[in-house]
């Protein structure tokens, strides 16, 4: 028992403050959640911006916008309305223009083709949030609901393949009996990502590169090195690739949410950790086409064959891997005709 008044006071000072703090923390009611801040898309740039000549809003026919909980997004519909439905999902940095040599050909063969810009790219807004698999799969699910599509064949390139995989695992009732994975990410390890990419995708660096002075510098640099925009439909393959590189630079320079979207996708997105999705029941009794280049320096070609081993047995027997000799990562640009032909043969097969 403490009898000394001084000791009593000291003991009270030691016990009471922590007790009050603990009581406050247990009883305090949280503040209401703040609304997600949304950065604008290419649609916000002035009409004379170079992006409008390289990648205009009407890049594909049948374009439209829809406002979803995380911002407004852009989509395009091609092909006959009663054709079999196919969704094409682009990858990490290049918006839907990457399907230019594939989507129109599928549409001309009678398929109803949906292409769209992922959040943070092209003409879709960039919510200030975590760009994980759930963000992307829910975006597509809500878009299909808006369009009243009950299900569709799902195809994705690069990170889009990882999204297609996660989507099949999470929303199998929205996926038809075929899935196409092109240069598919989803199984990458941290060791596959360069130190430079890891450094550039860190939150601190992205805060700096997304700042107004950094973007102004990039804008001046682009204007200094700018060349006349070439029509992609009439350009040889190397020119097409230069146009693609240009749209990446333009997004980085002019869109405040673009760099953050890319860096979060690198850290949190479906380029990694999708092994359980490939093995999930969502892939049961479906056929999967995997297309990969033998010289892919972004997603190692070994992942193409590994995907097949992860699929459920009922799917593995109906699936196949096509390797394009000497091809790199951006297959829909460098080998658009080969990809389209492989897809058409696969989609027509019973």
Coordinates of C-alpha atoms in Angstrom, one line a residue:
X1 CA 0.0 0.0 0.0
X2 CA 1.3 3.4 -0.9
X3 CA 1.2 5.9 2.0
X4 CA 3.5 8.7 0.8
X5 CA 1.4 11.5 -0.9
X6 CA 4.2 12.1 -3.4
X7 CA 4.3 8.5 -4.4
X8 CA 0.5 8.6 -4.9
X9 CA 0.8 11.6 -7.1
X10 CA 3.5 10.0 -9.2
X11 CA 1.6 6.8 -9.5
X12 CA -1.5 8.7 -10.6
X13 CA 0.5 10.6 -13.3
X14 CA 1.8 7.3 -14.6
X15 CA -1.5 5.5 -14.7
X16 CA -4.2 8.1 -15.5
X17 CA -2.9 9.5 -18.8
X18 CA -2.4 6.1 -20.5
X19 CA -5.8 5.1 -19.2
X20 CA -7.5 8.2 -20.6
X21 CA -5.7 7.8 -24.0
X22 CA -6.8 4.1 -24.1
X23 CA -10.4 5.0 -23.3
X24 CA -10.4 7.7 -25.9
X25 CA -9.1 5.4 -28.6
X26 CA -11.6 2.7 -27.8
X27 CA -14.5 5.1 -27.7
X28 CA -13.6 7.5 -30.5
X29 CA -15.9 7.3 -33.6
X30 CA -14.0 7.4 -36.9
X31 CA -14.3 10.3 -39.3
X32 CA -16.4 9.6 -42.4
X33 CA -14.3 8.3 -45.4
X34 CA -13.0 10.9 -47.7
X35 CA -14.1 10.8 -51.4
X36 CA -11.5 9.3 -53.7
X37 CA -9.8 12.1 -55.7
X38 CA -10.0 11.5 -59.4
X39 CA -7.4 12.8 -61.9
X40 CA -8.6 13.7 -65.4
X41 CA -7.8 11.7 -68.6
X42 CA -6.6 12.7 -72.1
X43 CA -10.1 14.0 -72.7
X44 CA -9.2 17.0 -70.5
X45 CA -6.4 18.2 -72.8
X46 CA -7.0 21.0 -75.3
X47 CA -8.0 20.1 -78.8
X48 CA -4.6 21.0 -80.2
X49 CA -2.8 18.6 -77.9
X50 CA -0.6 16.1 -79.8
X51 CA -2.3 13.2 -78.1
X52 CA -5.5 14.0 -80.2
X53 CA -3.6 13.4 -83.4
X54 CA -1.9 10.2 -82.2
X55 CA -4.7 8.7 -80.2
X56 CA -8.0 10.6 -80.8
X57 CA -11.2 9.8 -79.0
X58 CA -12.6 8.2 -82.2
X59 CA -9.5 6.0 -82.6
X60 CA -12.0 3.2 -83.0
X61 CA -15.7 3.4 -84.1
X62 CA -18.5 3.0 -81.6
X63 CA -17.0 4.9 -78.8
X64 CA -18.7 5.9 -75.6
X65 CA -18.2 7.0 -72.0
X66 CA -19.6 5.6 -68.7
X67 CA -19.3 7.1 -65.3
X68 CA -18.4 4.5 -62.7
X69 CA -17.6 4.8 -58.9
X70 CA -13.9 5.5 -59.6
X71 CA -14.3 7.9 -62.4
X72 CA -15.4 8.2 -66.0
X73 CA -14.0 5.7 -68.5
X74 CA -13.8 5.3 -72.3
X75 CA -14.8 2.2 -74.3
X76 CA -15.4 1.3 -78.0
X77 CA -17.7 -1.4 -79.5
X78 CA -17.0 -2.9 -83.0
X79 CA -18.5 -5.6 -85.1
X80 CA -22.1 -6.9 -85.5
X81 CA -24.3 -6.5 -82.5
X82 CA -25.3 -10.2 -82.6
X83 CA -21.7 -11.5 -83.0
X84 CA -20.0 -13.5 -80.3
X85 CA -18.7 -11.1 -77.7
X86 CA -14.9 -10.6 -77.1
X87 CA -13.3 -8.3 -74.5
X88 CA -9.7 -7.1 -75.2
X89 CA -7.8 -5.8 -72.2
X90 CA -4.6 -3.7 -72.7
X91 CA -1.5 -3.7 -70.5
X92 CA 0.4 -1.6 -68.1
X93 CA 1.3 1.6 -69.9
X94 CA -0.2 1.7 -73.4
X95 CA -4.0 2.3 -73.7
X96 CA -6.4 0.5 -76.0
X97 CA -4.6 1.7 -79.1
X98 CA -2.4 -1.4 -78.7
X99 CA -5.2 -3.5 -80.2
X100 CA -5.3 -1.5 -83.4
X101 CA -4.1 -4.4 -85.6
X102 CA -6.3 -7.0 -83.8
X103 CA -9.6 -5.5 -82.8
X104 CA -10.9 -4.4 -86.3
X105 CA -9.9 -7.8 -87.8
X106 CA -11.9 -9.7 -85.2
X107 CA -14.8 -7.4 -85.8
X108 CA -14.6 -7.9 -89.6
X109 CA -14.9 -11.7 -88.9
X110 CA -18.2 -11.3 -87.2
X111 CA -17.2 -10.9 -83.5
X112 CA -18.6 -8.1 -81.3
X113 CA -15.5 -6.6 -79.9
X114 CA -15.1 -4.4 -76.7
X115 CA -12.0 -2.5 -76.1
X116 CA -11.5 0.1 -73.3
X117 CA -9.0 2.2 -71.5
X118 CA -8.1 1.0 -68.0
X119 CA -8.3 3.5 -65.2
X120 CA -5.4 5.9 -65.3
X121 CA -4.7 5.4 -69.0
X122 CA -5.8 7.1 -72.2
X123 CA -9.4 8.5 -71.9
X124 CA -10.3 6.9 -68.6
X125 CA -9.9 8.9 -65.4
X126 CA -7.2 8.1 -62.8
X127 CA -8.6 7.6 -59.3
X128 CA -6.1 8.2 -56.5
X129 CA -6.2 4.7 -55.0
X130 CA -4.5 1.4 -55.0
X131 CA -4.3 -0.1 -58.5
X132 CA -4.7 -3.8 -57.6
X133 CA -6.4 -6.7 -59.3
X134 CA -9.8 -5.9 -57.6
X135 CA -9.8 -2.3 -59.0
X136 CA -9.4 -3.6 -62.6
X137 CA -11.7 -6.6 -62.4
X138 CA -14.5 -4.6 -60.9
X139 CA -14.0 -1.9 -63.6
X140 CA -14.6 -4.6 -66.3
X141 CA -17.5 -6.2 -64.4
X142 CA -19.3 -2.9 -64.1
X143 CA -18.6 -2.0 -67.7
X144 CA -20.1 -5.3 -68.8
X145 CA -23.1 -4.7 -66.6
X146 CA -23.6 -1.2 -68.1
X147 CA -23.4 -2.7 -71.6
X148 CA -25.8 -5.6 -70.5
X149 CA -23.3 -8.2 -71.6
X150 CA -24.0 -11.5 -69.8
X151 CA -20.7 -13.0 -70.6
X152 CA -17.8 -12.8 -73.1
X153 CA -14.6 -14.3 -74.3
X154 CA -11.8 -12.5 -72.4
X155 CA -8.4 -11.7 -73.9
X156 CA -5.6 -9.7 -72.3
X157 CA -2.1 -8.7 -73.2
X158 CA 0.8 -8.2 -70.7
X159 CA -0.8 -6.9 -67.5
X160 CA -4.1 -7.2 -69.3
X161 CA -3.5 -11.0 -69.2
X162 CA -3.1 -10.8 -65.4
X163 CA -6.4 -8.9 -65.3
X164 CA -8.1 -11.4 -67.5
X165 CA -6.9 -14.2 -65.2
X166 CA -8.1 -12.5 -62.0
X167 CA -11.4 -11.7 -63.7
X168 CA -11.9 -15.3 -64.7
X169 CA -11.2 -16.4 -61.1
X170 CA -13.5 -13.8 -59.5
X171 CA -16.3 -13.5 -62.1
X172 CA -16.5 -16.9 -63.9
X173 CA -20.2 -16.4 -64.6
X174 CA -19.2 -13.4 -66.9
X175 CA -16.6 -15.4 -68.8
X176 CA -17.4 -17.5 -71.9
X177 CA -15.7 -20.8 -72.5
X178 CA -12.4 -19.3 -73.9
X179 CA -9.7 -17.1 -72.5
X180 CA -6.7 -15.7 -74.5
X181 CA -3.5 -14.6 -72.7
X182 CA -0.9 -12.8 -74.7
X183 CA 2.6 -12.1 -73.3
X184 CA 0.7 -12.7 -70.1
X185 CA 1.9 -11.2 -66.8
X186 CA 0.6 -12.5 -63.5
X187 CA 3.4 -14.8 -62.4
X188 CA 6.3 -12.4 -62.4
X189 CA 8.7 -12.4 -59.5
X190 CA 10.3 -9.3 -57.9
X191 CA 13.6 -10.4 -59.4
X192 CA 12.0 -10.0 -62.9
X193 CA 11.6 -6.3 -62.3
X194 CA 14.7 -4.1 -62.8
X195 CA 16.1 -2.0 -60.0
X196 CA 15.4 1.1 -62.0
X197 CA 11.8 0.1 -62.5
X198 CA 11.5 -0.6 -58.7
X199 CA 13.1 2.8 -57.9
X200 CA 11.0 4.7 -60.4
X201 CA 7.8 3.1 -59.0
X202 CA 8.5 4.0 -55.4
X203 CA 5.9 6.4 -53.9
X204 CA 8.5 9.1 -53.2
X205 CA 9.8 9.1 -56.8
X206 CA 6.3 9.1 -58.3
X207 CA 5.4 12.1 -56.1
X208 CA 8.3 14.0 -57.5
X209 CA 7.8 13.0 -61.2
X210 CA 4.1 13.8 -61.0
X211 CA 4.8 17.3 -59.6
X212 CA 4.1 20.3 -61.8
X213 CA 7.8 21.3 -62.4
X214 CA 8.6 17.7 -63.5
X215 CA 5.6 17.5 -65.8
X216 CA 6.4 21.0 -67.3
X217 CA 10.0 19.8 -68.0
X218 CA 8.6 16.7 -69.8
X219 CA 6.2 18.8 -71.8
X220 CA 9.0 21.1 -73.0
X221 CA 11.1 18.1 -73.8
X222 CA 8.4 16.5 -75.8
X223 CA 7.7 19.7 -77.7
X224 CA 11.4 20.1 -78.5
X225 CA 11.8 16.5 -79.8
X226 CA 8.3 16.4 -81.4
X227 CA 7.9 15.1 -85.0
X228 CA 4.8 15.2 -87.1
X229 CA 2.3 12.5 -86.0
X230 CA 2.1 9.6 -88.4
X231 CA -1.0 7.7 -89.4
X232 CA -0.5 4.3 -87.7
X233 CA -2.5 2.5 -90.3
X234 CA 0.0 3.5 -93.0
X235 CA 3.1 3.3 -90.9
X236 CA 5.6 0.5 -90.9
X237 CA 6.1 -1.5 -87.7
X238 CA 9.0 0.5 -86.3
X239 CA 7.0 3.8 -86.9
X240 CA 4.0 2.2 -85.1
X241 CA 6.2 1.4 -82.1
X242 CA 7.5 5.0 -82.1
X243 CA 4.0 6.3 -81.9
X244 CA 3.3 4.0 -79.0
X245 CA 6.3 5.3 -77.2
X246 CA 5.1 8.8 -77.9
X247 CA 1.7 8.2 -76.3
X248 CA 3.4 6.9 -73.2
X249 CA 5.5 10.0 -72.9
X250 CA 2.5 12.3 -73.5
X251 CA 0.5 10.6 -70.8
X252 CA 3.4 10.8 -68.4
X253 CA 3.9 14.5 -69.1
X254 CA 0.3 15.7 -69.2
X255 CA -1.8 13.4 -66.9
X256 CA -1.3 14.0 -63.2
X257 CA -2.5 10.5 -62.3
X258 CA -0.7 8.4 -65.0
X259 CA 2.6 7.9 -63.3
X260 CA 1.0 7.0 -60.0
X261 CA -1.3 4.5 -61.7
X262 CA 1.6 2.8 -63.3
X263 CA 3.7 2.7 -60.2
X264 CA 0.9 1.3 -58.0
X265 CA 0.2 -1.3 -60.7
X266 CA 3.8 -2.3 -60.6
X267 CA 3.7 -2.7 -56.8
X268 CA 0.2 -3.8 -56.2
X269 CA -1.3 -4.9 -59.5
X270 CA -1.9 -8.3 -61.2
X271 CA 1.5 -8.6 -62.8
X272 CA 2.4 -10.8 -59.8
X273 CA 0.7 -13.2 -57.4
X274 CA -1.9 -14.7 -59.8
X275 CA -0.9 -18.4 -59.5
X276 CA -4.0 -19.1 -57.3
X277 CA -6.2 -17.5 -60.0
X278 CA -4.8 -19.7 -62.8
X279 CA -5.5 -22.7 -60.7
X280 CA -8.9 -21.6 -59.5
X281 CA -12.3 -23.2 -60.3
X282 CA -13.0 -20.2 -62.5
X283 CA -10.9 -21.9 -65.2
X284 CA -12.6 -25.3 -65.0
X285 CA -13.8 -26.6 -68.4
X286 CA -12.6 -23.6 -70.3
X287 CA -10.0 -23.5 -73.1
X288 CA -7.1 -21.2 -72.8
X289 CA -4.8 -19.9 -75.6
X290 CA -1.4 -18.6 -74.4
X291 CA 0.7 -16.7 -76.9
X292 CA 4.3 -15.7 -76.0
X293 CA 7.3 -14.4 -77.8
X294 CA 10.6 -16.2 -77.5
X295 CA 12.5 -12.9 -77.1
X296 CA 10.2 -11.3 -74.5
X297 CA 12.5 -9.3 -72.2
X298 CA 9.6 -8.0 -70.1
X299 CA 7.7 -11.2 -69.2
X300 CA 10.1 -14.2 -69.4
X301 CA 8.9 -16.8 -72.0
X302 CA 9.1 -19.5 -69.3
X303 CA 5.9 -18.1 -67.8
X304 CA 4.0 -19.1 -70.9
X305 CA 4.5 -22.9 -70.3
X306 CA 4.2 -22.4 -66.6
X307 CA 0.6 -21.1 -67.0
X308 CA -0.5 -24.3 -68.7
X309 CA 0.8 -26.4 -65.8
X310 CA -1.2 -24.3 -63.3
X311 CA -4.5 -24.6 -65.0
X312 CA -7.1 -27.2 -63.7
X313 CA -6.8 -30.6 -65.5
X314 CA -10.1 -30.1 -67.2
X315 CA -8.8 -26.9 -68.8
X316 CA -5.2 -28.0 -69.4
X317 CA -6.2 -30.6 -71.9
X318 CA -8.2 -28.1 -74.0
X319 CA -5.5 -25.4 -73.9
X320 CA -2.4 -24.7 -75.9
X321 CA 0.7 -22.5 -76.0
X322 CA 1.8 -20.7 -79.2
X323 CA 5.4 -19.3 -79.2
X324 CA 6.3 -16.7 -81.8
X325 CA 10.0 -17.2 -82.7
X326 CA 12.1 -14.0 -82.2
X327 CA 9.2 -11.9 -81.0
X328 CA 9.4 -9.5 -78.1
X329 CA 6.8 -8.3 -75.6
X330 CA 4.4 -6.0 -77.5
X331 CA 3.0 -8.8 -79.7
X332 CA -0.2 -7.1 -80.8
X333 CA 2.0 -4.3 -82.3
X334 CA 4.9 -6.3 -83.7
X335 CA 3.0 -9.4 -84.7
X336 CA -0.6 -8.2 -85.0
X337 CA -1.5 -10.5 -87.9
X338 CA 0.0 -13.6 -86.3
X339 CA -1.9 -12.9 -83.0
X340 CA -5.1 -12.3 -84.9
X341 CA -4.8 -15.4 -86.9
X342 CA -4.0 -17.5 -83.8
X343 CA -7.0 -16.0 -82.0
X344 CA -9.4 -16.6 -84.9
X345 CA -8.4 -20.2 -85.2
X346 CA -8.7 -20.7 -81.5
X347 CA -12.1 -18.9 -81.2
X348 CA -13.6 -20.9 -84.1
X349 CA -12.5 -24.2 -82.7
X350 CA -15.3 -26.1 -81.0

